[in-house]
Amino acid sequence: MKISIFGLGYVGAVTAACLARDGHEVIGVDVSPEKVALIGAGESPIVEPELGKLLAEGVASKRIRATTDAEAAVIASDASLISVGTPSTERGETDLSYVFNVCKEIGSAIRKKSAPHAIVLRSTVPPGTLDRCHTLLQDTLQIESVHLAFNPEFLREGSAIRDYDAPPYTIIGTEDPVAEDVVRQMYAKVNAPVIVVKPPVAEMVKFVANTWHAAKVSFANEIGRISKGFEIDGREVMNIIVQDTKLNLSSTYMRPGFAYGGSCLPKDLRALLYCARTMDVPIPLLNAIPATNTVQIDLAVQEVLRSGARQIAVFGLAFKSGTDDLRESPSVLMVKRLLGEGCQVKIYDKAVQQARLVGTNLAYIQHNLPHFEALLVAEPQQAMEGAEMIVVTYATAEFRQVLGEAAKGTRVLDLVGIFNEPIKDLDYQGIAW
C-alpha cells in the first residue's frame, strides 16, 4: 500500500519504519522541516532501539520519504495515518486542534482525488473524536469518498519496535468495511488477533489501557511502602504476586459488575489500611478502594429509586453465586437501603434459602436484616410476582433462563452483566453498560 503518515514524532516515526520494512510505501508528513530532513536522510528524530536502522533501510529501498507538503502526500497515497500530538490543556482536556487541522488538510487534498481515500486515526483521543472528524469531513468539506477508522497503538518507549511486531491485539474502530480492510492490509504481517469494534469503544480502550498501567504502578508502589514499614522487601512480595496468572494477572475480577464483598476482601483490605495508618504510610490509591466500592452500591440503589419502582425482586443475596455467605455482601447492604427507602422487597437466592446459617454468617445477616427470612422466597417466580423491577446481583444459568422467559417489558436492573447483549423484549439496564 501507499500510506501517508501525518506526524513524525514517536508513534509516527516508529510506524513509518515498520510499515516500510513490511513492504509498504510510506510518505512521512510533518510541519517541522528538521524532522522531515532527518527522516528523508534515513536518520531517527528520536532515540529508540533499532529505529535508525529501519529508517535507513526504508530510505535506501525508496520505501520511505518525507515532506512538508500535505496535499502532495495525500494525492500520492491510498490511506493517511494521523499520529499527531494530543496534549492536555491546563484543565486536563485533550487538545484536539492538531487532529482537526490535519483532517482539514487531508480533506482538502482528497477533494482533488478521484479515488477513495482512507483515514486512520492513531493519536490517543477521547471517545467520539473519530465521529467528529467524520462530521468535519462530510459537513464542512462535503467529502463523500473517505473511509475512517481508529487504530490505537500500544507502543512503549524503549521497546517500540518489539511492541509493534508483537502487540496483544490489533484494534480497528470502524463500521466502514473499506476502512477495516485498509487497516487489515496495513498490518497483514503483524501476527496478532484483530478485534473490530465501534470507534468510541476503540478510543476508550486506549485511555483505559494507560490508566490501568498507571494504576498498576501506583498499586505496586503503595504495596512497597507498606512492606518497607514491616521491614519486608516489597519487590519480593510483588514478585510472588505476579507469578500467579490464574487470579492476579488474568481477566478475573477485570469486568465491570457489582461491588465486592464476602468474608475476605473487605476485612483484609481494612487490615492493610489500618497497618498503613499505624506506620504513617501514605496510600491514597488503596484508601480509595472502599470508597469506590461503596459508590457502586449507592448507584444501584439510586437506579432503583430513580425508576420509581417500589415493588422489587432481588435475585441473589449472597456476595457471589454458589455460596450462602452473606458477610459484607453488597446485596445485603443494597436491600437494607431499599427497605429504608420504603421499598417492598422479595429475595430469591437458592443457596441462602436452603442453607442452615450459623456463626458469624448468621450474626451478620441478623444484624443488618433482622427479618430476612420473611423476605426470602423459594422460587424465582414468587419473587417476580407483582414486582415492578428485578435486580440481579450475580450471574447464574438459572437467573439467565428465568429472565429470558420473563414477560415482555419486564424491568431488569442487571448489576453483573448476566446477558452479553440486552434482551430486546426486556426493559433492560445496568450501571456500567
Coordinates of C-alpha atoms in Angstrom, one line a residue:
M1 CA 0.0 0.0 0.0
K2 CA 0.9 3.7 -0.3
I3 CA 0.5 5.3 3.1
S4 CA 1.0 8.9 4.2
I5 CA 1.7 9.4 7.9
F6 CA 0.9 12.8 9.4
G7 CA 3.1 13.5 12.5
L8 CA 6.7 12.2 12.6
G9 CA 7.0 12.1 16.4
Y10 CA 7.4 9.0 18.4
V11 CA 4.5 7.0 17.1
G12 CA 4.7 8.3 13.6
A13 CA 8.4 7.6 13.1
V14 CA 8.1 4.0 14.5
T15 CA 5.0 3.2 12.4
A16 CA 6.6 4.6 9.3
A17 CA 9.8 2.5 9.8
C18 CA 7.8 -0.7 10.5
L19 CA 5.3 -0.3 7.7
A20 CA 8.2 0.3 5.2
R21 CA 10.0 -2.7 6.5
D22 CA 6.8 -4.8 5.9
G23 CA 6.7 -3.7 2.2
H24 CA 4.5 -0.6 2.2
E25 CA 5.5 2.7 0.6
V26 CA 5.4 5.5 3.2
I27 CA 5.4 9.2 2.9
G28 CA 6.0 11.0 6.2
V29 CA 4.4 14.4 6.7
D30 CA 5.3 16.9 9.3
V31 CA 5.3 20.7 9.8
S32 CA 8.8 20.5 11.1
P33 CA 11.4 20.8 8.3
E34 CA 14.0 19.3 10.7
K35 CA 12.0 16.1 11.3
V36 CA 11.3 15.8 7.6
A37 CA 15.0 16.3 6.8
L38 CA 16.1 13.6 9.3
I39 CA 13.5 11.1 8.1
G40 CA 14.4 11.8 4.5
A41 CA 18.0 11.1 5.3
G42 CA 17.2 7.8 7.0
E43 CA 18.0 9.2 10.4
S44 CA 15.8 8.8 13.5
P45 CA 14.4 12.0 15.1
I46 CA 14.2 10.2 18.5
V47 CA 16.2 7.7 20.5
E48 CA 14.7 4.3 20.1
P49 CA 16.5 0.9 19.7
E50 CA 16.6 -0.4 16.1
L51 CA 14.6 2.6 14.7
G52 CA 17.5 4.3 13.0
K53 CA 18.5 1.1 11.2
L54 CA 14.9 0.5 9.9
L55 CA 14.6 4.1 8.7
A56 CA 17.9 3.9 6.9
E57 CA 16.9 0.7 5.2
G58 CA 13.5 2.2 4.3
V59 CA 15.0 5.3 2.7
A60 CA 17.7 3.2 0.9
S61 CA 14.9 0.9 -0.6
K62 CA 12.9 4.1 -1.5
R63 CA 10.0 2.9 0.6
I64 CA 10.3 5.9 2.9
R65 CA 10.3 9.6 2.0
A66 CA 9.2 12.7 3.9
T67 CA 7.7 16.0 3.1
T68 CA 6.1 19.1 4.5
D69 CA 3.6 19.1 1.6
A70 CA 0.4 17.6 2.9
E71 CA -1.5 17.8 -0.3
A72 CA 1.1 16.0 -2.4
A73 CA 1.4 13.2 0.2
V74 CA -2.4 12.6 0.2
I75 CA -2.7 12.6 -3.5
A76 CA 0.2 10.1 -3.8
S77 CA -1.2 7.7 -1.2
D78 CA -4.1 5.4 -0.7
A79 CA -4.5 6.0 3.0
S80 CA -3.4 8.5 5.6
L81 CA -2.5 7.8 9.2
I82 CA -2.8 10.6 11.7
S83 CA -0.4 10.4 14.6
V84 CA -0.1 14.0 15.7
G85 CA 0.1 15.1 19.3
T86 CA -2.9 15.4 21.6
P87 CA -1.6 17.3 24.6
S88 CA -3.5 18.3 27.7
T89 CA -4.8 21.8 28.3
E90 CA -4.3 23.4 31.7
R91 CA -7.6 21.9 32.9
G92 CA -6.8 18.4 31.6
E93 CA -8.9 18.5 28.5
T94 CA -7.4 16.8 25.4
D95 CA -6.3 19.4 22.8
L96 CA -7.6 18.1 19.5
S97 CA -6.7 21.1 17.4
Y98 CA -3.8 19.3 15.7
V99 CA -6.1 16.3 14.8
F100 CA -8.8 18.5 13.3
N101 CA -6.3 20.7 11.4
V102 CA -4.7 17.6 9.8
C103 CA -8.2 16.3 9.0
K104 CA -8.9 19.5 7.2
E105 CA -5.6 19.3 5.3
I106 CA -6.3 15.7 4.3
G107 CA -9.8 16.5 3.4
S108 CA -8.8 19.4 1.1
A109 CA -6.4 17.1 -0.7
I110 CA -9.0 14.3 -1.0
R111 CA -11.3 16.7 -2.9
K112 CA -8.7 16.8 -5.7
K113 CA -8.6 12.9 -6.0
S114 CA -10.9 10.7 -7.9
A115 CA -10.1 7.6 -6.0
P116 CA -11.4 6.8 -2.5
H117 CA -9.1 7.5 0.4
A118 CA -8.9 6.0 3.9
I119 CA -8.0 8.0 7.1
V120 CA -6.8 6.0 10.1
L121 CA -6.5 7.9 13.3
R122 CA -3.7 6.7 15.6
S123 CA -3.5 9.6 18.1
T124 CA -4.9 9.0 21.5
V125 CA -8.2 10.8 21.6
P126 CA -11.5 10.8 23.7
P127 CA -14.4 8.7 22.6
G128 CA -16.4 10.4 19.9
T129 CA -13.4 12.1 18.2
L130 CA -13.5 10.0 15.0
D131 CA -17.2 10.8 14.7
R132 CA -16.3 14.5 14.9
C133 CA -13.7 14.0 12.2
H134 CA -16.3 12.3 10.1
T135 CA -18.7 15.3 10.6
L136 CA -15.9 17.7 9.8
L137 CA -15.1 16.0 6.5
Q138 CA -18.6 15.4 5.4
D139 CA -20.5 18.5 6.5
T140 CA -17.7 21.1 6.3
L141 CA -15.7 19.9 3.4
Q142 CA -18.6 18.0 1.6
I143 CA -16.4 14.9 1.1
E144 CA -18.1 11.6 0.5
S145 CA -15.4 9.3 -0.7
V146 CA -13.5 8.9 2.5
H147 CA -13.3 6.0 4.9
L148 CA -12.5 6.4 8.6
A149 CA -11.1 4.1 11.3
F150 CA -9.5 4.5 14.7
N151 CA -6.5 2.3 15.4
P152 CA -4.9 2.7 18.8
E153 CA -1.2 2.0 19.3
F154 CA 0.4 0.2 22.3
L155 CA 4.0 1.2 21.8
R156 CA 6.3 1.6 24.8
E157 CA 9.3 3.9 24.6
G158 CA 12.4 1.7 24.6
S159 CA 10.7 -1.3 23.1
A160 CA 8.5 0.2 20.4
I161 CA 9.7 -2.0 17.6
R162 CA 9.2 -5.2 19.6
D163 CA 5.8 -3.9 20.7
Y164 CA 4.8 -3.1 17.1
D165 CA 5.7 -6.6 16.0
A166 CA 4.0 -8.5 18.8
P167 CA 1.0 -6.5 20.1
P168 CA -1.6 -8.1 22.3
Y169 CA -4.1 -7.4 19.5
T170 CA -4.9 -5.1 16.6
I171 CA -7.9 -3.0 17.3
I172 CA -9.9 -1.5 14.5
G173 CA -12.5 1.0 15.5
T174 CA -14.8 1.4 12.5
E175 CA -18.2 0.5 11.0
D176 CA -16.8 1.0 7.5
P177 CA -15.8 -2.2 5.7
V178 CA -13.4 -0.4 3.3
A179 CA -11.6 1.3 6.2
E180 CA -11.4 -2.0 8.1
D181 CA -9.9 -3.7 5.0
V182 CA -7.3 -1.0 4.7
V183 CA -6.1 -1.4 8.3
R184 CA -6.1 -5.2 7.9
Q185 CA -3.9 -4.9 4.9
M186 CA -1.6 -2.4 6.7
Y187 CA -0.9 -5.0 9.4
A188 CA -1.0 -8.1 7.3
K189 CA 2.5 -9.1 8.5
V190 CA 1.7 -8.5 12.2
N191 CA 0.8 -11.7 14.0
A192 CA -1.9 -10.7 16.4
P193 CA -5.7 -11.2 16.7
V194 CA -7.8 -8.5 15.1
I195 CA -10.7 -7.0 17.1
V196 CA -13.2 -4.8 15.2
V197 CA -15.4 -2.6 17.3
K198 CA -17.2 0.7 17.1
P199 CA -14.9 3.7 17.1
P200 CA -15.8 5.0 20.6
V201 CA -15.1 1.6 22.1
A202 CA -11.6 1.6 20.5
E203 CA -11.0 5.1 21.6
M204 CA -11.9 4.3 25.1
V205 CA -9.7 1.2 25.2
K206 CA -6.6 3.3 24.7
F207 CA -7.5 5.5 27.7
V208 CA -8.3 2.5 29.9
A209 CA -5.1 0.7 29.0
N210 CA -2.9 3.7 30.0
T211 CA -5.0 4.4 33.1
W212 CA -4.6 0.7 34.2
H213 CA -0.9 0.9 33.7
A214 CA -0.7 3.9 35.9
A215 CA -2.9 2.2 38.5
K216 CA -0.6 -0.9 38.5
V217 CA 2.5 1.3 39.0
S218 CA 0.8 3.1 41.9
F219 CA -0.5 -0.1 43.4
A220 CA 2.9 -1.7 43.4
N221 CA 4.5 1.4 44.9
E222 CA 1.9 1.6 47.7
I223 CA 2.4 -2.1 48.5
G224 CA 6.2 -1.4 48.5
R225 CA 5.7 1.4 51.1
I226 CA 3.7 -0.8 53.4
S227 CA 6.1 -3.7 53.0
K228 CA 9.0 -1.5 54.0
G229 CA 7.1 -0.4 57.1
F230 CA 7.1 -4.1 58.1
E231 CA 10.8 -4.3 57.2
I232 CA 9.9 -6.6 54.2
D233 CA 11.3 -6.2 50.7
G234 CA 8.2 -5.1 48.6
R235 CA 9.9 -6.4 45.5
E236 CA 10.0 -9.9 46.8
V237 CA 6.3 -9.7 47.7
M238 CA 5.2 -8.4 44.3
N239 CA 7.5 -10.9 42.5
I240 CA 5.4 -13.7 44.1
I241 CA 2.1 -11.9 43.2
V242 CA 2.9 -11.6 39.5
Q243 CA 3.7 -15.3 39.2
D244 CA 0.0 -16.1 39.8
T245 CA -1.6 -15.9 36.3
K246 CA -4.8 -17.6 37.4
L247 CA -6.1 -14.7 39.6
N248 CA -3.6 -11.9 40.0
L249 CA -2.5 -11.5 36.3
S250 CA -5.6 -12.6 34.5
S251 CA -9.1 -11.5 33.3
T252 CA -10.5 -12.5 36.7
Y253 CA -12.2 -9.5 38.5
M254 CA -11.5 -7.3 35.5
R255 CA -15.0 -6.9 34.2
P256 CA -17.5 -4.2 35.4
G257 CA -20.1 -5.6 37.8
F258 CA -21.4 -5.2 41.3
A259 CA -19.4 -4.3 44.3
Y260 CA -17.1 -6.8 46.1
G261 CA -18.0 -8.3 49.4
G262 CA -17.6 -11.5 51.4
S263 CA -15.5 -12.5 54.4
C264 CA -12.1 -11.9 52.9
L265 CA -11.7 -8.9 50.6
P266 CA -13.3 -6.2 52.8
K267 CA -11.7 -7.5 56.0
D268 CA -8.2 -8.0 54.6
L269 CA -8.2 -4.6 52.9
R270 CA -9.3 -2.9 56.1
A271 CA -6.5 -4.6 58.0
L272 CA -3.9 -3.5 55.4
L273 CA -5.2 0.1 55.5
Y274 CA -5.0 0.1 59.3
C275 CA -1.4 -1.2 59.2
A276 CA -0.5 1.6 56.8
R277 CA -2.1 4.2 59.1
T278 CA -0.3 3.0 62.2
M279 CA 3.0 3.3 60.3
D280 CA 2.1 6.7 58.8
V281 CA 2.5 5.3 55.3
P282 CA 0.6 7.3 52.6
I283 CA -1.6 5.1 50.4
P284 CA -4.2 7.3 48.6
L285 CA -4.9 4.6 45.9
L286 CA -5.6 1.8 48.4
N287 CA -7.6 4.2 50.6
A288 CA -9.9 4.9 47.6
I289 CA -10.8 1.3 47.1
P290 CA -13.5 1.0 49.8
A291 CA -14.9 4.4 48.8
T292 CA -15.4 3.4 45.1
N293 CA -16.9 0.1 46.2
T294 CA -19.5 1.9 48.2
V295 CA -20.3 4.2 45.2
Q296 CA -21.2 1.0 43.2
I297 CA -23.8 0.1 45.9
D298 CA -25.1 3.7 46.0
L299 CA -25.5 3.8 42.2
A300 CA -27.6 0.5 42.3
V301 CA -29.9 2.0 45.0
Q302 CA -30.2 5.3 43.1
E303 CA -31.1 3.5 39.8
V304 CA -33.9 1.6 41.6
L305 CA -35.3 4.7 43.2
R306 CA -34.9 6.8 40.1
S307 CA -37.1 4.3 38.2
G308 CA -40.0 4.9 40.5
A309 CA -40.3 1.1 41.2
R310 CA -41.2 0.2 44.8
Q311 CA -42.0 -3.5 44.5
I312 CA -38.6 -5.0 44.0
A313 CA -37.5 -8.6 43.3
V314 CA -33.8 -9.2 44.1
F315 CA -32.1 -12.2 42.5
G316 CA -29.1 -13.0 44.7
L317 CA -28.5 -12.1 48.4
A318 CA -25.1 -13.8 49.0
F319 CA -22.0 -11.9 47.9
K320 CA -21.4 -14.2 44.9
S321 CA -23.1 -17.2 43.3
G322 CA -22.6 -20.8 44.6
T323 CA -22.4 -19.8 48.3
D324 CA -24.6 -18.9 51.2
D325 CA -22.0 -16.4 52.6
L326 CA -23.8 -13.1 53.4
R327 CA -21.0 -11.5 55.3
E328 CA -20.5 -7.9 53.9
S329 CA -22.5 -8.9 50.8
P330 CA -23.2 -5.7 48.8
S331 CA -26.7 -7.2 48.1
V332 CA -27.5 -7.2 51.8
L333 CA -26.5 -3.5 52.1
M334 CA -28.5 -2.7 49.0
V335 CA -31.6 -4.4 50.3
K336 CA -31.2 -2.7 53.6
R337 CA -31.1 0.7 51.9
L338 CA -34.1 -0.1 49.7
L339 CA -36.2 -1.1 52.7
G340 CA -35.2 2.1 54.4
E341 CA -36.5 4.0 51.4
G342 CA -39.9 2.3 51.7
C343 CA -39.5 -0.3 49.0
Q344 CA -41.1 -3.7 49.3
V345 CA -38.5 -6.4 48.6
K346 CA -38.7 -10.1 47.9
I347 CA -35.5 -12.1 47.5
Y348 CA -34.7 -15.3 45.7
D349 CA -31.4 -17.0 46.5
K350 CA -31.5 -20.8 46.3
A351 CA -28.3 -21.3 48.3
V352 CA -29.3 -19.0 51.1
Q353 CA -32.9 -20.4 51.2
Q354 CA -31.6 -24.0 51.5
A355 CA -28.7 -23.2 53.9
R356 CA -28.6 -23.5 57.6
L357 CA -27.0 -20.3 58.5
V358 CA -24.7 -20.4 61.6
G359 CA -22.0 -18.4 63.3
T360 CA -20.8 -15.1 62.1
N361 CA -22.7 -15.5 58.8
L362 CA -26.0 -15.7 60.7
A363 CA -24.9 -12.9 63.1
Y364 CA -24.1 -10.6 60.2
I365 CA -27.4 -11.0 58.4
Q366 CA -29.5 -10.8 61.6
H367 CA -27.7 -7.5 62.5
N368 CA -28.3 -6.0 59.1
L369 CA -31.6 -7.6 58.1
P370 CA -33.2 -8.9 61.3
H371 CA -36.3 -10.3 59.5
F372 CA -34.5 -11.5 56.3
E373 CA -36.3 -14.9 56.4
A374 CA -39.6 -13.1 55.7
L375 CA -38.1 -11.6 52.5
L376 CA -36.9 -14.9 51.1
V377 CA -39.0 -16.9 48.6
A378 CA -38.5 -20.4 47.4
E379 CA -38.9 -19.9 43.7
P380 CA -37.9 -17.0 41.3
Q381 CA -41.5 -16.7 40.0
Q382 CA -42.6 -15.9 43.6
A383 CA -40.1 -13.0 43.7
M384 CA -41.2 -11.7 40.3
E385 CA -44.9 -11.8 41.1
G386 CA -46.1 -8.2 41.4
A387 CA -42.5 -6.9 41.1
E388 CA -42.0 -3.6 39.3
M389 CA -38.3 -4.2 38.8
I390 CA -36.0 -7.2 39.1
V391 CA -32.5 -6.5 40.4
V392 CA -29.8 -9.1 39.5
T393 CA -26.8 -9.1 41.8
Y394 CA -24.8 -12.1 40.4
A395 CA -25.0 -14.4 37.4
T396 CA -26.3 -17.9 37.2
A397 CA -27.7 -20.1 34.4
E398 CA -31.0 -20.2 36.3
F399 CA -31.3 -16.4 36.5
R400 CA -30.5 -16.2 32.8
Q401 CA -33.2 -18.7 31.9
V402 CA -35.8 -17.2 34.1
L403 CA -35.2 -13.7 32.8
G404 CA -35.1 -14.9 29.2
E405 CA -38.6 -16.3 29.7
A406 CA -39.9 -13.2 31.6
A407 CA -42.9 -11.2 30.3
K408 CA -42.3 -8.6 27.6
G409 CA -41.4 -5.2 29.1
T410 CA -40.2 -6.6 32.4
R411 CA -37.9 -4.1 34.0
V412 CA -34.5 -5.6 34.9
L413 CA -31.6 -3.8 36.6
D414 CA -28.6 -6.1 35.8
L415 CA -25.7 -5.3 38.1
V416 CA -23.4 -8.0 36.8
G417 CA -23.8 -8.3 33.0
I418 CA -25.8 -11.5 33.1
F419 CA -26.5 -11.1 29.3
N420 CA -23.8 -10.3 26.8
E421 CA -26.4 -8.5 24.8
P422 CA -29.6 -6.9 26.2
I423 CA -32.8 -9.0 25.7
K424 CA -34.8 -6.8 23.3
D425 CA -38.2 -7.8 25.0
L426 CA -37.0 -6.7 28.4
D427 CA -36.7 -3.1 29.8
Y428 CA -33.0 -3.8 30.5
Q429 CA -30.4 -1.6 32.0
G430 CA -27.2 -1.7 34.1
I431 CA -24.9 0.7 35.8
A432 CA -21.8 0.0 33.7
W433 CA -23.4 -0.7 30.3

